[in-house]
Amino acid sequence: MPSIKLSSDSNITSNPHKFLDLYSMTELPDTHAWTPQPDHHECKCNDESVPIIDLNKENATEVIGHACRTWGVFQIINHNISQKLVDEVELAGKRLFSLPMQQKLRAARPHDGISGYGVARISSFFPKLMWSEGFTILGSPLQHALQLWPQDYHKFCDTIEKYQKEMKKLANRVMWLMLGSLGITELEDLNWGGGGCAALQLNSYPACPDPDRAMGLAAHTDSTILTILQQSNISGLQVTREGTVGWITVPPHPGALVIHVGDLMHILSNGLYPSVLHRAVVNRTGHRLSVAYLYGPPSSVKISPLTKLVDNLHPPLYRPITWSEYLGTKAKHFDKALTSVRLCAPRNGFVEDHNSVKVG
Ligand SMILES: C=C1C[C@]23C[C@@]1(O)CC[C@H]2[C@@]12CCC[C@@](C)(C(=O)O1)[C@H]2[C@@H]3C(=O)O
Ligand SMILES: O=C(O)CCC(=O)C(=O)O
Ligand SMILES: [Fe+2]
């Protein structure tokens, strides 16, 4: 699998205080206490819900196009991923996160690396730490599995490899449905050779003694073309929507997978499909797990607004950029990353991208 390179993040192994064992905490430590927001859990004032789209329906392309324009997020059913595989991956994640901290730290993400065990890498942009731990897998899971289970690594590897293979097919299918809804149907419009590149992110959110003052994963957009997210049957994912105040919960729907429009699709579509701002909140009683398949282009392919979407009236809004370069930009500018690759101000006169993250 092609690799993604990223500029360094903070040296996590030299910051042992970041590796509190959240599972044993009976009180929220000050390091993890966020200022409570009135809208912390969700906006009770609207009854809109994220669309659930049946991929077997004939109108799937149009419905996906509408969801991408108006939500940036939707759930899919009839996606051909077996529930058995989804359950197996969830179990593999639970097995991993329930290991003793010392064992997980054997696979700690190095300070200049992307893959391995660690705190949310966006932590450095926030004054408080998040109530979660993560594990990122790029390509083969073998090296990490050997670090975690020297004798018994096969089971984890088999499950993860099977899941990566199935997710790659699904991500490619959903991407082409999105592109189809923009009128892009030919391969020459997207010259990717052997297909995309991906990272698999396992997220664990232990039950929290003070969930109203804690944050599972702070508001962000994904730097991807699209993300496929499976969430355990405990709710926690929230999204924002243009024209709506506050956060909207994406309730776990049996058998459904969540799709996020990412920043690179935002660029490809010349802003027609804006990436979705989302976050994860935690709860007092349940341990929540989510698995994100972060799908993007091969690392050396430059992404720019699709030529069919650009003309004199619709000039390209973003400069060409590879996924690796964009991840570097995101690591530096975080919520200002899209704005930083923007060529000209939007026609409505606002300079900021609509999804600029409100930090805090
Ligand atoms: C390919 C990637 C996208 C990601 C950074 C990474 O290098 C690997 C993990 C990804 C993730 C998952 C949780 C949220 C996120 C913002 C983060 O901090 O790590 C995303 C990154 C991203 O989409 O920018
Ligand atoms: O846990 C969730 O629901 C969200 C995870 C997420 O946003 C991510 O991994 O990028
Ligand atoms: Fe995300």
Short mmCIF file of C-alpha atoms and ligand atoms in Angstrom, two decimals:
data_model
loop_
_atom_site.label_atom_id
_atom_site.label_comp_id
_atom_site.label_asym_id
_atom_site.label_seq_id
_atom_site.Cartn_x
_atom_site.Cartn_y
_atom_site.Cartn_z
CA MET A 1 0.00 0.00 0.00
CA PRO A 2 1.36 3.48 -0.80
CA SER A 3 2.51 5.45 2.21
CA ILE A 4 1.44 8.82 3.56
CA LYS A 5 4.12 11.05 5.04
CA LEU A 6 3.35 13.67 7.62
CA SER A 7 5.36 16.28 9.43
CA SER A 8 6.01 15.58 13.09
CA ASP A 9 3.64 16.09 16.00
CA SER A 10 4.54 16.50 19.67
CA ASN A 11 6.84 13.98 21.30
CA ILE A 12 4.23 11.89 23.05
CA THR A 13 6.65 9.46 24.67
CA SER A 14 8.37 12.33 26.48
CA ASN A 15 5.02 13.48 27.90
CA PRO A 16 4.04 10.58 30.16
CA HIS A 17 1.35 12.66 31.93
CA LYS A 18 -0.66 12.47 28.72
CA PHE A 19 -1.01 8.73 29.18
CA LEU A 20 -3.34 8.67 32.13
CA ASP A 21 -5.17 5.40 32.40
CA LEU A 22 -8.64 6.85 31.81
CA TYR A 23 -10.37 3.54 32.63
CA SER A 24 -9.45 3.74 36.31
CA MET A 25 -10.31 7.43 36.93
CA THR A 26 -13.13 8.19 39.36
CA GLU A 27 -12.83 11.98 38.97
CA LEU A 28 -12.10 14.20 35.99
CA PRO A 29 -8.52 15.50 36.37
CA ASP A 30 -7.95 19.21 35.69
CA THR A 31 -5.86 18.29 32.63
CA HIS A 32 -9.07 16.92 31.02
CA ALA A 33 -11.62 19.45 32.34
CA TRP A 34 -13.02 21.57 29.49
CA THR A 35 -15.15 24.66 30.05
CA PRO A 36 -18.75 23.41 29.85
CA GLN A 37 -20.67 24.81 26.86
CA PRO A 38 -24.45 25.31 26.92
CA ASP A 39 -24.76 23.16 23.77
CA HIS A 40 -22.34 20.56 25.08
CA HIS A 41 -24.41 17.52 24.41
CA GLU A 42 -26.68 18.44 21.56
CA CYS A 43 -29.07 21.01 20.24
CA LYS A 44 -32.57 20.09 21.43
CA CYS A 45 -34.03 22.73 19.15
CA ASN A 46 -34.11 20.86 15.87
CA ASP A 47 -35.46 17.54 14.76
CA GLU A 48 -33.36 17.22 11.64
CA SER A 49 -31.51 13.98 11.28
CA VAL A 50 -28.56 12.90 9.19
CA PRO A 51 -29.82 11.11 6.03
CA ILE A 52 -29.75 7.31 5.91
CA ILE A 53 -29.10 6.19 2.34
CA ASP A 54 -29.79 2.74 0.90
CA LEU A 55 -27.01 1.98 -1.61
CA ASN A 56 -29.30 -0.52 -3.37
CA LYS A 57 -31.82 2.17 -4.30
CA GLU A 58 -31.73 3.42 -7.89
CA ASN A 59 -31.61 7.04 -6.83
CA ALA A 60 -28.58 6.53 -4.52
CA THR A 61 -26.37 8.86 -6.61
CA GLU A 62 -28.77 11.81 -6.47
CA VAL A 63 -29.56 11.32 -2.79
CA ILE A 64 -25.84 11.16 -1.99
CA GLY A 65 -25.25 14.37 -3.98
CA HIS A 66 -27.99 16.12 -2.00
CA ALA A 67 -26.58 14.85 1.31
CA CYS A 68 -23.06 16.01 0.36
CA ARG A 69 -24.28 19.50 -0.57
CA THR A 70 -26.54 20.01 2.43
CA TRP A 71 -25.01 17.90 5.24
CA GLY A 72 -21.49 16.69 4.43
CA VAL A 73 -22.38 13.52 6.31
CA PHE A 74 -24.77 10.61 5.84
CA GLN A 75 -25.25 7.01 6.90
CA ILE A 76 -25.30 4.14 4.42
CA ILE A 77 -27.10 0.80 4.57
CA ASN A 78 -26.90 -2.17 2.19
CA HIS A 79 -23.19 -1.48 1.78
CA ASN A 80 -22.17 -5.16 1.56
CA ILE A 81 -19.92 -5.09 4.64
CA SER A 82 -20.96 -8.05 6.77
CA GLN A 83 -22.06 -7.42 10.35
CA LYS A 84 -19.70 -10.25 11.34
CA LEU A 85 -16.69 -8.28 10.05
CA VAL A 86 -17.90 -5.07 11.73
CA ASP A 87 -18.27 -6.97 15.04
CA GLU A 88 -14.85 -8.59 14.64
CA VAL A 89 -13.14 -5.22 14.15
CA GLU A 90 -14.93 -3.78 17.16
CA LEU A 91 -13.79 -6.75 19.23
CA ALA A 92 -10.20 -6.37 17.96
CA GLY A 93 -10.32 -2.70 19.07
CA LYS A 94 -11.72 -3.65 22.49
CA ARG A 95 -8.98 -6.26 22.94
CA LEU A 96 -6.34 -3.69 22.04
CA PHE A 97 -7.54 -0.87 24.30
CA SER A 98 -8.10 -3.20 27.25
CA LEU A 99 -4.39 -4.11 27.34
CA PRO A 100 -2.37 -2.68 30.26
CA MET A 101 -0.98 0.80 29.50
CA GLN A 102 2.64 -0.43 29.52
CA GLN A 103 1.79 -2.93 26.81
CA LYS A 104 -0.02 -0.35 24.65
CA LEU A 105 2.95 2.00 25.00
CA ARG A 106 5.16 -0.60 23.31
CA ALA A 107 3.34 0.42 20.15
CA ALA A 108 3.31 4.18 20.94
CA ARG A 109 3.19 6.51 17.95
CA PRO A 110 6.71 7.91 17.48
CA HIS A 111 6.98 11.69 17.60
CA ASP A 112 7.70 11.95 13.89
CA GLY A 113 5.31 9.18 12.83
CA ILE A 114 1.66 8.66 12.02
CA SER A 115 0.91 5.14 13.12
CA GLY A 116 0.61 3.56 16.54
CA TYR A 117 -0.99 4.19 19.92
CA GLY A 118 -1.46 7.70 21.31
CA VAL A 119 -3.59 10.62 22.43
CA ALA A 120 -5.58 12.51 19.77
CA ARG A 121 -2.96 14.15 17.57
CA ILE A 122 -4.99 17.39 17.43
CA SER A 123 -4.46 17.70 21.23
CA SER A 124 -1.68 20.24 20.73
CA PHE A 125 -4.24 22.78 19.42
CA PHE A 126 -6.31 22.67 22.61
CA PRO A 127 -5.58 23.73 26.20
CA LYS A 128 -7.08 20.53 27.64
CA LEU A 129 -6.63 16.85 26.88
CA MET A 130 -9.32 14.67 25.36
CA TRP A 131 -11.09 11.74 27.02
CA SER A 132 -9.97 9.21 24.46
CA GLU A 133 -7.10 7.15 23.16
CA GLY A 134 -6.42 6.22 19.58
CA PHE A 135 -4.56 3.72 17.46
CA THR A 136 -3.62 4.52 13.86
CA ILE A 137 -2.75 1.81 11.35
CA LEU A 138 -1.16 2.63 7.98
CA GLY A 139 -0.89 -0.28 5.60
CA SER A 140 0.06 -3.54 7.29
CA PRO A 141 -0.90 -3.96 10.97
CA LEU A 142 1.82 -6.61 11.43
CA GLN A 143 4.54 -4.53 13.07
CA HIS A 144 2.18 -3.14 15.71
CA ALA A 145 0.46 -6.46 16.30
CA LEU A 146 3.87 -8.03 17.01
CA GLN A 147 4.65 -5.25 19.52
CA LEU A 148 1.31 -5.77 21.29
CA TRP A 149 0.92 -9.55 21.15
CA PRO A 150 4.32 -11.10 20.29
CA GLN A 151 2.89 -14.64 20.42
CA ASP A 152 -0.67 -14.10 19.32
CA TYR A 153 -0.61 -11.44 16.62
CA HIS A 154 -2.38 -13.38 13.83
CA LYS A 155 -5.94 -12.81 14.92
CA PHE A 156 -5.61 -9.02 15.04
CA CYS A 157 -3.77 -8.90 11.69
CA ASP A 158 -6.28 -11.13 9.90
CA THR A 159 -9.25 -9.07 11.06
CA ILE A 160 -7.65 -5.70 10.28
CA GLU A 161 -6.42 -6.82 6.84
CA LYS A 162 -9.84 -8.19 5.91
CA TYR A 163 -11.48 -4.96 7.05
CA GLN A 164 -8.98 -2.75 5.15
CA LYS A 165 -9.63 -4.73 1.96
CA GLU A 166 -13.41 -4.42 2.25
CA MET A 167 -13.27 -0.75 3.26
CA LYS A 168 -11.06 0.10 0.29
CA LYS A 169 -13.66 -1.30 -2.12
CA LEU A 170 -16.49 0.47 -0.34
CA ALA A 171 -14.63 3.80 -0.11
CA ASN A 172 -13.90 3.68 -3.82
CA ARG A 173 -17.55 2.87 -4.57
CA VAL A 174 -18.86 5.71 -2.39
CA MET A 175 -16.31 8.12 -3.87
CA TRP A 176 -17.54 7.31 -7.39
CA LEU A 177 -21.15 7.78 -6.28
CA MET A 178 -20.19 11.21 -4.94
CA LEU A 179 -18.29 12.07 -8.13
CA GLY A 180 -21.16 10.71 -10.25
CA SER A 181 -23.49 13.10 -8.48
CA LEU A 182 -21.19 15.92 -9.64
CA GLY A 183 -21.38 14.66 -13.23
CA ILE A 184 -17.91 13.06 -13.14
CA THR A 185 -18.08 9.56 -14.56
CA GLU A 186 -14.84 8.95 -16.40
CA LEU A 187 -11.62 7.65 -14.99
CA GLU A 188 -9.50 10.21 -16.85
CA ASP A 189 -11.09 12.85 -14.63
CA LEU A 190 -9.31 11.23 -11.72
CA ASN A 191 -6.08 9.57 -12.70
CA TRP A 192 -5.24 7.52 -9.60
CA GLY A 193 -3.71 4.39 -11.08
CA GLY A 194 -3.97 1.67 -8.44
CA GLY A 195 -6.58 3.42 -6.28
CA GLY A 196 -6.48 5.39 -3.08
CA CYS A 197 -4.47 5.38 0.10
CA ALA A 198 -5.89 5.06 3.62
CA ALA A 199 -5.35 5.14 7.36
CA LEU A 200 -7.38 3.11 9.83
CA GLN A 201 -8.05 4.89 13.12
CA LEU A 202 -9.39 3.02 16.15
CA ASN A 203 -10.83 5.40 18.76
CA SER A 204 -11.66 4.45 22.34
CA TYR A 205 -13.76 6.63 24.68
CA PRO A 206 -13.88 5.14 28.17
CA ALA A 207 -16.91 5.87 30.41
CA CYS A 208 -16.26 9.25 32.01
CA PRO A 209 -16.99 10.39 35.60
CA ASP A 210 -17.90 13.94 34.45
CA PRO A 211 -18.96 13.80 30.78
CA ASP A 212 -20.35 17.36 30.67
CA ARG A 213 -16.88 18.78 31.29
CA ALA A 214 -14.98 16.31 29.14
CA MET A 215 -14.40 16.08 25.38
CA GLY A 216 -13.93 12.78 23.55
CA LEU A 217 -12.52 14.15 20.32
CA ALA A 218 -12.64 17.91 19.72
CA ALA A 219 -14.32 19.51 16.70
CA HIS A 220 -12.45 18.91 13.46
CA THR A 221 -12.88 18.05 9.82
CA ASP A 222 -11.12 15.01 8.33
CA SER A 223 -8.31 15.68 5.83
CA THR A 224 -9.66 12.98 3.54
CA ILE A 225 -11.66 12.50 0.37
CA LEU A 226 -14.12 10.66 2.56
CA THR A 227 -14.16 8.79 5.85
CA ILE A 228 -16.14 5.63 6.61
CA LEU A 229 -16.94 5.46 10.31
CA GLN A 230 -18.38 2.60 12.31
CA GLN A 231 -19.54 3.54 15.80
CA SER A 232 -20.39 1.02 18.52
CA ASN A 233 -24.04 1.13 19.58
CA ILE A 234 -23.34 3.97 22.01
CA SER A 235 -23.97 7.43 20.66
CA GLY A 236 -21.28 10.14 20.75
CA LEU A 237 -20.69 11.43 17.22
CA GLN A 238 -22.02 14.95 16.62
CA VAL A 239 -21.95 17.15 13.52
CA THR A 240 -22.73 20.73 12.60
CA ARG A 241 -24.83 21.82 9.67
CA GLU A 242 -24.80 25.10 7.77
CA GLY A 243 -27.83 27.16 8.82
CA THR A 244 -28.40 25.20 12.04
CA VAL A 245 -27.25 26.29 15.47
CA GLY A 246 -25.50 23.75 17.71
CA TRP A 247 -24.55 20.12 17.42
CA ILE A 248 -26.61 17.34 15.88
CA THR A 249 -26.11 13.80 17.15
CA VAL A 250 -25.59 11.04 14.59
CA PRO A 251 -27.37 8.16 16.34
CA PRO A 252 -25.95 4.69 15.79
CA HIS A 253 -28.27 2.97 13.30
CA PRO A 254 -28.20 -0.85 13.21
CA GLY A 255 -26.04 -2.01 10.31
CA ALA A 256 -25.26 1.49 9.07
CA LEU A 257 -21.85 3.08 8.41
CA VAL A 258 -21.33 6.84 8.62
CA ILE A 259 -19.71 8.70 5.70
CA HIS A 260 -17.96 12.05 6.25
CA VAL A 261 -17.10 14.38 3.39
CA GLY A 262 -13.44 15.31 3.97
CA ASP A 263 -11.35 18.36 3.12
CA LEU A 264 -9.92 16.86 -0.09
CA MET A 265 -13.45 16.24 -1.46
CA HIS A 266 -14.19 19.86 -0.51
CA ILE A 267 -11.23 20.86 -2.72
CA LEU A 268 -12.04 18.42 -5.57
CA SER A 269 -15.64 19.64 -5.70
CA ASN A 270 -14.46 23.28 -5.65
CA GLY A 271 -16.41 23.87 -2.44
CA LEU A 272 -19.69 22.30 -3.66
CA TYR A 273 -19.36 19.46 -1.13
CA PRO A 274 -18.10 21.07 2.08
CA SER A 275 -16.29 18.88 4.59
CA VAL A 276 -18.27 18.24 7.77
CA LEU A 277 -17.25 19.63 11.15
CA HIS A 278 -17.70 16.91 13.75
CA ARG A 279 -16.65 15.81 17.23
CA ALA A 280 -17.20 12.97 19.70
CA VAL A 281 -18.65 13.44 23.19
CA VAL A 282 -18.45 10.92 26.01
CA ASN A 283 -20.86 9.49 28.56
CA ARG A 284 -20.89 8.35 32.19
CA THR A 285 -21.71 4.68 31.77
CA GLY A 286 -20.64 3.19 28.47
CA HIS A 287 -17.25 2.57 26.86
CA ARG A 288 -17.61 3.74 23.25
CA LEU A 289 -15.48 2.58 20.36
CA SER A 290 -15.33 3.91 16.82
CA VAL A 291 -13.34 2.84 13.78
CA ALA A 292 -12.60 5.38 11.04
CA TYR A 293 -11.34 4.41 7.59
CA LEU A 294 -9.72 7.62 6.35
CA TYR A 295 -9.59 7.45 2.57
CA GLY A 296 -7.58 9.70 0.29
CA PRO A 297 -5.61 9.76 -2.95
CA PRO A 298 -2.23 8.09 -3.54
CA SER A 299 0.29 10.28 -1.72
CA SER A 300 1.96 11.81 -4.79
CA VAL A 301 -1.27 12.74 -6.65
CA LYS A 302 -2.07 16.45 -6.66
CA ILE A 303 -5.68 17.23 -5.76
CA SER A 304 -7.29 20.33 -7.25
CA PRO A 305 -10.82 21.38 -8.23
CA LEU A 306 -12.09 19.05 -10.98
CA THR A 307 -11.72 20.70 -14.40
CA LYS A 308 -15.36 19.94 -15.29
CA LEU A 309 -16.49 22.04 -12.33
CA VAL A 310 -14.35 25.04 -13.23
CA ASP A 311 -15.06 27.78 -15.79
CA ASN A 312 -14.94 31.57 -16.05
CA LEU A 313 -17.87 31.91 -13.70
CA HIS A 314 -16.54 29.28 -11.31
CA PRO A 315 -12.78 29.81 -10.95
CA PRO A 316 -10.77 27.20 -9.02
CA LEU A 317 -10.98 28.07 -5.34
CA TYR A 318 -8.06 25.93 -4.15
CA ARG A 319 -4.49 25.39 -5.30
CA PRO A 320 -3.31 21.86 -6.21
CA ILE A 321 -1.99 19.91 -3.24
CA THR A 322 -1.05 16.30 -2.44
CA TRP A 323 -2.54 14.49 0.55
CA SER A 324 0.87 14.42 2.26
CA GLU A 325 1.29 18.18 1.83
CA TYR A 326 -2.25 18.77 3.06
CA LEU A 327 -1.66 16.66 6.19
CA GLY A 328 1.43 18.78 6.87
CA THR A 329 -0.65 21.94 6.42
CA LYS A 330 -3.33 20.54 8.72
CA ALA A 331 -0.73 19.66 11.37
CA LYS A 332 0.42 23.30 11.27
CA HIS A 333 -2.79 25.28 10.71
CA PHE A 334 -5.49 22.80 11.87
CA ASP A 335 -8.89 24.50 11.33
CA LYS A 336 -7.32 27.12 9.02
CA ALA A 337 -5.80 24.50 6.70
CA LEU A 338 -8.46 24.77 3.98
CA THR A 339 -8.32 28.56 4.07
CA SER A 340 -4.55 28.41 3.78
CA VAL A 341 -4.75 26.58 0.42
CA ARG A 342 -7.54 28.82 -0.88
CA LEU A 343 -6.83 30.90 -3.99
CA CYS A 344 -9.54 33.55 -3.70
CA ALA A 345 -12.29 34.62 -1.33
CA PRO A 346 -15.74 33.00 -1.70
CA ARG A 347 -18.27 34.92 -3.81
CA ASN A 348 -20.42 35.72 -0.76
CA GLY A 349 -17.56 37.87 0.48
CA PHE A 350 -16.67 35.85 3.57
CA VAL A 351 -13.00 35.05 3.69
CA GLU A 352 -13.24 32.13 6.15
CA ASP A 353 -14.34 28.70 5.02
CA HIS A 354 -17.77 27.94 6.40
CA ASN A 355 -16.44 25.09 8.45
CA SER A 356 -13.71 26.94 10.25
CA VAL A 357 -13.54 25.25 13.67
CA LYS A 358 -14.52 27.22 16.75
CA VAL A 359 -11.94 26.09 19.23
CA GLY A 360 -13.03 25.60 22.84
C1 LIG B 1 -4.25 10.19 7.47
C2 LIG B 1 -4.55 10.83 8.58
C3 LIG B 1 -5.79 11.60 8.82
C4 LIG B 1 -5.70 11.97 10.29
C5 LIG B 1 -4.22 12.15 10.46
C6 LIG B 1 -3.69 10.88 9.79
O1 LIG B 1 -2.33 11.01 9.54
C7 LIG B 1 -3.97 9.65 10.64
C8 LIG B 1 -5.13 9.85 11.63
C9 LIG B 1 -6.21 10.80 11.16
C10 LIG B 1 -6.95 11.46 12.32
C11 LIG B 1 -8.04 10.59 12.97
C12 LIG B 1 -8.71 11.38 14.10
C13 LIG B 1 -9.07 12.81 13.69
C14 LIG B 1 -7.88 13.48 12.95
C15 LIG B 1 -8.15 14.97 12.69
C16 LIG B 1 -6.63 13.22 13.72
O2 LIG B 1 -6.14 13.93 14.55
O3 LIG B 1 -6.07 12.02 13.32
C17 LIG B 1 -7.58 12.67 11.70
C18 LIG B 1 -6.47 13.20 10.77
C19 LIG B 1 -7.05 14.07 9.66
O4 LIG B 1 -8.02 13.68 9.01
O5 LIG B 1 -6.51 15.16 9.50
O1 LIG B 2 -15.59 8.61 17.32
C1 LIG B 2 -16.23 9.24 16.50
O2 LIG B 2 -17.45 9.14 16.36
C2 LIG B 2 -15.52 10.22 15.59
C3 LIG B 2 -14.14 9.79 15.20
C4 LIG B 2 -13.52 10.74 14.23
O3 LIG B 2 -14.02 11.80 13.96
C5 LIG B 2 -12.26 10.37 13.54
O4 LIG B 2 -11.67 9.30 13.83
O5 LIG B 2 -11.83 11.15 12.66
FE FE B 3 -13.05 12.75 12.26
#
